[in-house]
Amino acid sequence: MTAPAATGQRWTLRGAHTEYTVTVPAHGRWLELVAWGPHGVSDGPSPVAYDGPVPFLTAGDAAPIEYATDADRPFTGADLVVETATGERRVGFGHTGVRADAEQRELAVDFTDPVTGLRATVHYRVPAGTDVVQRWVELTNAGTASLRVVRAGSAGFCVPTPHGALLSHQWGQWAQEFQLAQVELGHGSFAIGSAQGVPGHLHVPWLAVRDAAEAAGPTWGVALAWTGSWEISAERDTGGLTRVRVGRQLVDGPLELAPGDGLTLPVATGAYSSDGLDGLARVWHTHQRLLAGERLTPRPVLYNSWEATYFAVEAESQLALAGIAAELGVETFVVDDGWFVGRDDDTAGLGDWTPDPAKFPAGFDAFIADVRALGLNFGLWVEPECVNPRSRLYAEHPEWVYAVDGRPITPVRNQYLLDLGRPEVAEFVHSTVDGLLRRYDIDYLKWDFNRPRTEPGRPDGVGPLDLDGAHVANLHRIYERLRRDHPGVLIEACAGGGARTDLAMAARADVFWPSDNTGPLDRLAIQYGFLHANAPHLLSSWVTDAPGLFDPRPRTLAFRFVLAMAGVLGIGADIRAWTPAQRAEAAGWVARYKEIRDVVTHGEAHLIGGPDQARCAVQYTAPDERRVVVLAWHTGRLDGAGLLPSRPVRLPLRGLDPAARYRHGDRDYSGSHLSAVGLPVHWSPTHDADLIVLRRD
Ligand code: GLA
């Protein structure tokens, strides 16, 4: 039931340790933040209220507005900009109703623009047991004329930053994703986004904000659940408030909203921790584990044949790899790109998803049966949204790709992008993948996406103009259908590495491939950034060969294994060439991983030090606190390690009981010692990483 408008009233949403309080001021034109932080934070003068003079601005430009139209904030930026068919703007709302649940976990506040009839419901939800607030907006055109949504932000988040704002963000490129960086924002704005129709390699739809005087204290985060084009900006005003705007980027132009039409904007999620970026990472982990629901189980150890055979996939070599993988303790064998007709390199084949009989002369079924006979589950790579011009699919359906006016289409990796917003293309993509899963005995899919969208149109020019929205909506639907119909199949989301990681995918895929770069020290930085925004069950990681494709700095096999064990362990090396000693070592690591992966999946993570510091470790504490798993890496030069007189590196552990005893072999530490002084690790040229499991009595 909708309650009538209630100006002046406050509503508090309660998370596990946090609260988020909003109010509609007496004028009823907008919703305002009162406070966002630990329980009790709303009990006092609002840290974000501004009641000083606003010379040359409007009151709305300085107010901590939750969802602002351009009438509210004519100068400092609105979340929503809507125009009429004749190009007039300035939609301004009046508060019309509210719904709040008794548990203080859901709130919906209604507004209507009396001139155009546009309605907006601003939604809030705090999932039980978390410290995140999910926010989204439903727009309805209840007027009589068409409207155009010019800017479609999902939310504005207000953060008090009286001493300046420290922004943490993640930048990257292919093979160098998730680079964690910090920017100090005194005044003005900072913006990141993607116009590529995919979250992209360049930035992650994630931002953290804290006050410049608080190095490791209260930290706020924002992330977007949208698998297309997006934007996040942060602007700090002269009054010391940083306002983060987050939402879709309307790359295809304004969205048409005919009378009676509705539009739901993607969920923007805010997170709060009083424990710095590291604490914020745990808030995100808890949220994503909840998104995974019943599917949050330790992932199988996999082998992926990409780096061993590239496109030269054929039954014999794959079975040779599978046989060795099984001996090492691998559980799922994944055949990557190259298994289907016409796919001998990256210039042809995409679109024709039939196993190549020349590569599997006894049949694909027989091949899969042979893999299974080794005791392995079977996985397959697909990239169903893309097509090579040299393929049967493109010859039959050239109209299915994004294109403009008969102009040349921009190829990326020799391929075009299918227009997934078209119902017949969505049907093709779904039935292709669904058909493979029904036809063959498959337990695991790696779903790739190796190009952004370049063309802003479709050849016949018909259909919805919101190509980005239609593509993303159908992608999500297909993932959901596949999960429903094939609940036992795990799906790894990949986009030329980590270009498709957002909260919407975290709710639909089981694991992410974060980067094609598995070079040890590069990978360390990638994983370190990734884990700040994503839970360990989403982190797919392979042990590959030295020196590797990207990072030739020498590291031991142990380093590579301990690194991959920080998430979901896989092997991507050419294990046919491994010596018996290497295979024995690998089998040992795989066995150890199986002992700790429940702690990696469910444990509380602490990111200690960093890839550019002498201390670098990830700590996972089991939910029952009886085991503390520490994965640690030597980040310095390997040749000189341990040769000069030195003391051990100490890794200060976190969240331990100071009075408890923690054992590791014949060592016995107090929790107090491990927290205050740290766990000692010694590095040498042959010992550059460690997995230490501390057991609590
Ligand atoms: C992308 C992926 C790789 C591999 C290749 C196959 O680059 O990120 O892991 O699957 O495609 O072509």
Coordinates of N, CA and C in Angstrom, one line a residue, residues 125-252:
R125 N 16.8 -0.9 -1.2 CA 16.7 -2.2 -0.6 C 18.1 -2.5 0.1
V126 N 18.0 -3.0 1.3 CA 19.2 -3.4 2.0 C 19.0 -4.9 2.1
P127 N 19.8 -5.8 1.4 CA 19.6 -7.2 1.5 C 20.1 -7.6 2.9
A128 N 19.3 -8.6 3.5 CA 19.6 -9.0 4.9 C 21.0 -9.4 5.0
G129 N 21.6 -9.0 6.1 CA 23.0 -9.5 6.5 C 24.1 -8.7 5.8
T130 N 23.7 -7.7 5.0 CA 24.8 -6.9 4.3 C 24.8 -5.5 4.8
D131 N 25.9 -4.8 4.3 CA 26.0 -3.4 4.5 C 26.0 -2.6 3.2
V132 N 25.2 -3.1 2.3 CA 25.0 -2.4 1.0 C 23.6 -1.9 0.9
V133 N 23.4 -0.8 0.2 CA 22.1 -0.4 -0.1 C 21.9 -0.3 -1.7
Q134 N 20.9 -1.1 -2.1 CA 20.6 -1.2 -3.6 C 19.6 -0.1 -3.9
R135 N 19.9 0.7 -4.9 CA 19.0 1.8 -5.3 C 18.7 1.7 -6.8
W136 N 17.5 1.9 -7.1 CA 17.1 2.0 -8.5 C 15.9 2.9 -8.7
V137 N 15.6 3.2 -9.9 CA 14.5 4.2 -10.1 C 13.6 3.6 -11.2
E138 N 12.3 3.7 -11.0 CA 11.3 3.3 -12.0 C 10.7 4.6 -12.5
L139 N 10.8 4.8 -13.8 CA 10.1 5.9 -14.4 C 8.9 5.5 -15.2
T140 N 7.8 6.3 -15.1 CA 6.6 6.0 -15.9 C 6.1 7.3 -16.5
N141 N 5.9 7.2 -17.8 CA 5.3 8.4 -18.4 C 3.8 8.3 -18.3
A142 N 3.2 9.0 -17.3 CA 1.8 9.0 -17.0 C 1.1 10.2 -17.7
G143 N 1.9 10.9 -18.5 CA 1.4 12.1 -19.2 C 0.7 11.7 -20.5
T144 N 0.5 12.7 -21.4 CA -0.2 12.4 -22.6 C 0.7 12.6 -23.8
A145 N 1.9 13.1 -23.6 CA 2.9 13.3 -24.7 C 4.1 12.5 -24.5
S146 N 4.8 12.1 -25.6 CA 6.1 11.4 -25.5 C 7.1 12.2 -24.8
L147 N 8.0 11.5 -24.1 CA 9.1 12.2 -23.5 C 10.4 11.5 -23.9
R148 N 11.5 12.2 -23.7 CA 12.8 11.7 -24.1 C 13.7 11.8 -22.8
V149 N 14.2 10.6 -22.4 CA 15.2 10.6 -21.3 C 16.6 10.9 -21.8
V150 N 17.1 12.0 -21.5 CA 18.4 12.4 -22.0 C 19.6 11.9 -21.1
R151 N 19.3 11.9 -19.8 CA 20.3 11.4 -18.9 C 19.5 10.5 -18.0
A152 N 20.0 9.2 -17.8 CA 19.3 8.2 -17.0 C 20.1 7.7 -15.9
G153 N 20.5 8.6 -15.0 CA 21.2 8.1 -13.8 C 20.4 7.2 -12.9
S154 N 21.0 6.3 -12.2 CA 20.3 5.4 -11.3 C 20.2 6.0 -9.9
A155 N 21.3 6.8 -9.5 CA 21.3 7.3 -8.2 C 22.4 8.3 -8.0
G156 N 22.2 9.2 -7.0 CA 23.3 10.0 -6.5 C 23.6 9.6 -5.1
F157 N 24.9 9.5 -4.8 CA 25.3 9.1 -3.5 C 26.1 10.2 -2.9
C158 N 25.7 10.7 -1.7 CA 26.4 11.8 -1.1 C 27.3 11.4 0.0
V159 N 28.6 11.8 0.0 CA 29.6 11.4 0.9 C 30.2 12.6 1.6
P160 N 30.3 12.7 2.9 CA 30.9 13.8 3.5 C 32.4 13.7 3.4
T161 N 33.0 14.7 2.8 CA 34.5 14.7 2.6 C 35.0 16.1 3.0
P162 N 34.9 16.5 4.2 CA 35.2 17.9 4.6 C 36.7 18.3 4.3
H163 N 37.6 17.3 4.3 CA 39.0 17.6 4.1 C 39.5 17.3 2.7
G164 N 38.6 17.1 1.8 CA 39.0 16.6 0.4 C 38.6 15.2 0.3
A165 N 38.4 14.8 -1.0 CA 38.0 13.4 -1.2 C 39.1 12.6 -1.8
L166 N 39.3 11.4 -1.2 CA 40.2 10.4 -1.8 C 39.4 9.4 -2.6
L167 N 39.6 9.3 -3.8 CA 38.8 8.4 -4.7 C 39.7 7.2 -5.1
S168 N 39.2 6.0 -4.9 CA 39.9 4.8 -5.4 C 39.1 4.3 -6.6
H169 N 39.8 4.0 -7.6 CA 39.1 3.5 -8.8 C 40.0 2.4 -9.4
Q170 N 39.5 1.8 -10.5 CA 40.3 0.8 -11.2 C 40.3 1.0 -12.6
W171 N 41.5 1.2 -13.2 CA 41.7 1.4 -14.6 C 42.3 0.2 -15.2
G172 N 42.4 0.2 -16.5 CA 43.1 -0.9 -17.1 C 43.1 -0.9 -18.6
Q173 N 43.5 -2.0 -19.2 CA 43.4 -2.2 -20.6 C 43.4 -3.8 -20.8
W174 N 43.3 -4.2 -22.0 CA 43.4 -5.7 -22.1 C 44.8 -6.2 -21.5
A175 N 44.7 -7.2 -20.8 CA 45.9 -7.8 -20.2 C 46.5 -7.0 -19.0
Q176 N 45.8 -6.0 -18.7 CA 46.2 -5.2 -17.5 C 45.0 -4.6 -16.8
E177 N 44.0 -5.5 -16.5 CA 42.8 -5.0 -15.9 C 42.9 -4.8 -14.4
F178 N 41.9 -4.1 -13.8 CA 41.8 -3.9 -12.3 C 43.0 -3.3 -11.6
Q179 N 43.5 -2.3 -12.3 CA 44.7 -1.6 -11.6 C 44.1 -0.6 -10.6
L180 N 44.4 -0.9 -9.4 CA 43.8 0.0 -8.3 C 44.6 1.3 -8.2
A181 N 43.9 2.4 -8.3 CA 44.6 3.7 -8.2 C 43.8 4.7 -7.4
Q182 N 44.5 5.7 -6.9 CA 43.9 6.7 -6.1 C 44.0 8.1 -6.6
V183 N 43.0 8.9 -6.5 CA 43.0 10.3 -6.9 C 42.5 11.1 -5.8
E184 N 43.3 12.2 -5.6 CA 42.8 13.1 -4.5 C 42.0 14.2 -5.2
L185 N 40.7 14.4 -4.8 CA 39.9 15.3 -5.4 C 39.6 16.5 -4.5
G186 N 40.3 17.6 -4.8 CA 40.1 18.8 -4.0 C 38.7 19.4 -4.3
H187 N 38.7 19.8 -5.6 CA 37.4 20.5 -6.1 C 37.2 20.0 -7.5
G188 N 36.0 20.1 -7.9 CA 35.7 19.7 -9.3 C 35.3 18.2 -9.4
S189 N 35.5 17.7 -10.6 CA 34.9 16.3 -10.8 C 35.9 15.4 -11.4
F190 N 35.5 14.1 -11.2 CA 36.3 13.0 -11.7 C 35.3 12.0 -12.4
A191 N 35.6 11.5 -13.6 CA 34.6 10.7 -14.2 C 35.2 9.5 -14.9
I192 N 34.5 8.4 -14.8 CA 35.0 7.2 -15.5 C 33.7 6.6 -16.2
G193 N 33.9 5.7 -17.1 CA 32.8 5.1 -17.7 C 33.2 4.2 -18.9
S194 N 32.2 3.7 -19.6 CA 32.4 3.0 -20.8 C 31.3 3.3 -21.8
A195 N 31.7 3.5 -23.1 CA 30.7 3.8 -24.1 C 30.8 2.6 -25.1
Q196 N 31.3 1.4 -24.6 CA 31.6 0.3 -25.5 C 30.5 -0.8 -25.5
G197 N 29.4 -0.6 -24.8 CA 28.4 -1.6 -24.8 C 28.7 -2.8 -24.0
V198 N 29.7 -2.6 -23.1 CA 30.2 -3.6 -22.2 C 30.9 -2.9 -21.1
P199 N 31.0 -3.4 -19.9 CA 31.7 -2.6 -18.9 C 33.1 -2.2 -19.3
G200 N 33.8 -3.0 -20.0 CA 35.0 -2.6 -20.6 C 36.3 -2.9 -19.8
H201 N 37.4 -2.9 -20.5 CA 38.7 -3.1 -19.9 C 39.2 -1.8 -19.2
L202 N 38.7 -0.6 -19.7 CA 39.4 0.6 -19.3 C 39.1 1.1 -17.9
H203 N 37.9 0.8 -17.5 CA 37.5 1.2 -16.1 C 36.5 0.2 -15.6
V204 N 36.4 0.1 -14.3 CA 35.5 -0.8 -13.6 C 34.3 0.0 -13.0
P205 N 33.1 -0.4 -13.2 CA 31.9 0.4 -12.6 C 31.9 0.2 -11.1
W206 N 32.9 0.8 -10.5 CA 33.1 0.7 -9.1 C 33.9 1.9 -8.6
L207 N 33.6 2.5 -7.5 CA 34.4 3.7 -7.0 C 34.3 3.6 -5.5
A208 N 35.4 4.0 -4.9 CA 35.4 4.2 -3.4 C 35.8 5.6 -3.0
V209 N 35.1 6.1 -2.0 CA 35.4 7.5 -1.6 C 35.6 7.5 -0.1
R210 N 36.6 8.3 0.3 CA 36.8 8.6 1.7 C 37.3 10.0 1.9
D211 N 37.2 10.5 3.1 CA 37.7 11.8 3.4 C 39.2 11.8 3.4
A212 N 39.8 12.8 2.9 CA 41.3 12.9 2.8 C 42.0 12.7 4.1
A213 N 41.3 13.1 5.2 CA 42.0 12.9 6.5 C 41.8 11.5 7.1
E214 N 41.2 10.6 6.4 CA 40.9 9.3 6.9 C 41.5 8.2 6.0
A215 N 42.8 7.9 6.3 CA 43.5 7.0 5.4 C 42.9 5.6 5.4
A216 N 42.4 5.1 6.6 CA 41.9 3.8 6.6 C 40.6 3.7 7.4
G217 N 39.9 4.8 7.5 CA 38.7 4.8 8.3 C 37.4 4.7 7.4
P218 N 36.4 5.5 7.7 CA 35.1 5.3 7.0 C 35.3 5.5 5.5
T219 N 34.8 4.5 4.8 CA 34.9 4.4 3.3 C 33.6 4.0 2.7
W220 N 33.2 4.8 1.7 CA 32.0 4.5 1.0 C 32.3 4.0 -0.4
G221 N 31.5 3.1 -0.9 CA 31.7 2.6 -2.2 C 30.4 2.6 -3.0
V222 N 30.6 2.6 -4.3 CA 29.5 2.7 -5.3 C 29.8 1.7 -6.4
A223 N 28.8 0.9 -6.9 CA 29.0 0.1 -8.0 C 27.7 -0.1 -8.8
L224 N 27.8 -0.4 -10.0 CA 26.6 -0.4 -10.9 C 26.4 -1.8 -11.4
A225 N 25.1 -2.3 -11.4 CA 24.8 -3.6 -12.0 C 24.3 -3.3 -13.4
W226 N 25.2 -3.1 -14.3 CA 24.8 -2.9 -15.7 C 25.9 -3.4 -16.6
T227 N 25.5 -4.3 -17.5 CA 26.5 -5.0 -18.4 C 26.7 -4.3 -19.7
G228 N 26.3 -3.0 -19.8 CA 26.5 -2.2 -21.0 C 27.3 -1.0 -20.7
S229 N 27.0 0.1 -21.4 CA 27.7 1.4 -21.3 C 27.2 2.1 -20.0
W230 N 28.2 2.7 -19.3 CA 27.9 3.2 -18.0 C 28.7 4.5 -17.7
E231 N 28.4 5.2 -16.7 CA 29.2 6.3 -16.2 C 29.1 6.5 -14.7
I232 N 30.2 6.8 -14.1 CA 30.3 7.2 -12.7 C 31.1 8.5 -12.6
S233 N 30.5 9.5 -11.9 CA 31.3 10.7 -11.7 C 31.2 11.0 -10.2
A234 N 32.2 11.7 -9.8 CA 32.3 12.2 -8.4 C 32.6 13.7 -8.5
E235 N 31.8 14.5 -7.8 CA 32.1 15.9 -7.8 C 32.1 16.4 -6.4
R236 N 33.1 17.1 -6.0 CA 33.2 17.6 -4.6 C 32.9 19.1 -4.7
D237 N 31.9 19.5 -3.9 CA 31.6 20.9 -4.0 C 32.4 21.7 -3.0
T238 N 32.2 23.1 -3.0 CA 33.0 23.9 -2.1 C 32.7 23.7 -0.6
G239 N 31.5 23.1 -0.4 CA 31.0 22.8 0.9 C 31.6 21.5 1.5
G240 N 32.3 20.8 0.7 CA 33.0 19.6 1.2 C 32.2 18.3 1.0
L241 N 31.1 18.4 0.2 CA 30.3 17.2 -0.1 C 30.7 16.6 -1.4
T242 N 31.0 15.3 -1.4 CA 31.3 14.7 -2.7 C 30.0 13.9 -3.1
R243 N 29.5 14.2 -4.3 CA 28.3 13.5 -4.8 C 28.7 12.6 -5.9
V244 N 28.4 11.4 -5.8 CA 28.7 10.4 -6.8 C 27.5 10.1 -7.6
R245 N 27.6 10.3 -8.9 CA 26.4 10.0 -9.8 C 26.8 8.7 -10.5
V246 N 25.8 7.9 -10.6 CA 26.1 6.6 -11.2 C 24.9 6.1 -12.1
G247 N 25.2 5.6 -13.3 CA 24.1 5.1 -14.1 C 24.5 4.7 -15.5
R248 N 23.5 4.5 -16.3 CA 23.8 4.1 -17.7 C 24.4 5.3 -18.4
Q249 N 25.2 5.0 -19.4 CA 25.6 6.1 -20.4 C 24.8 5.8 -21.6
L250 N 24.0 6.8 -22.0 CA 23.0 6.6 -23.1 C 23.8 6.9 -24.5
V251 N 24.5 5.9 -24.9 CA 25.4 6.0 -26.1 C 24.5 6.1 -27.3
D252 N 23.3 5.5 -27.3 CA 22.5 5.5 -28.5 C 21.6 6.7 -28.6

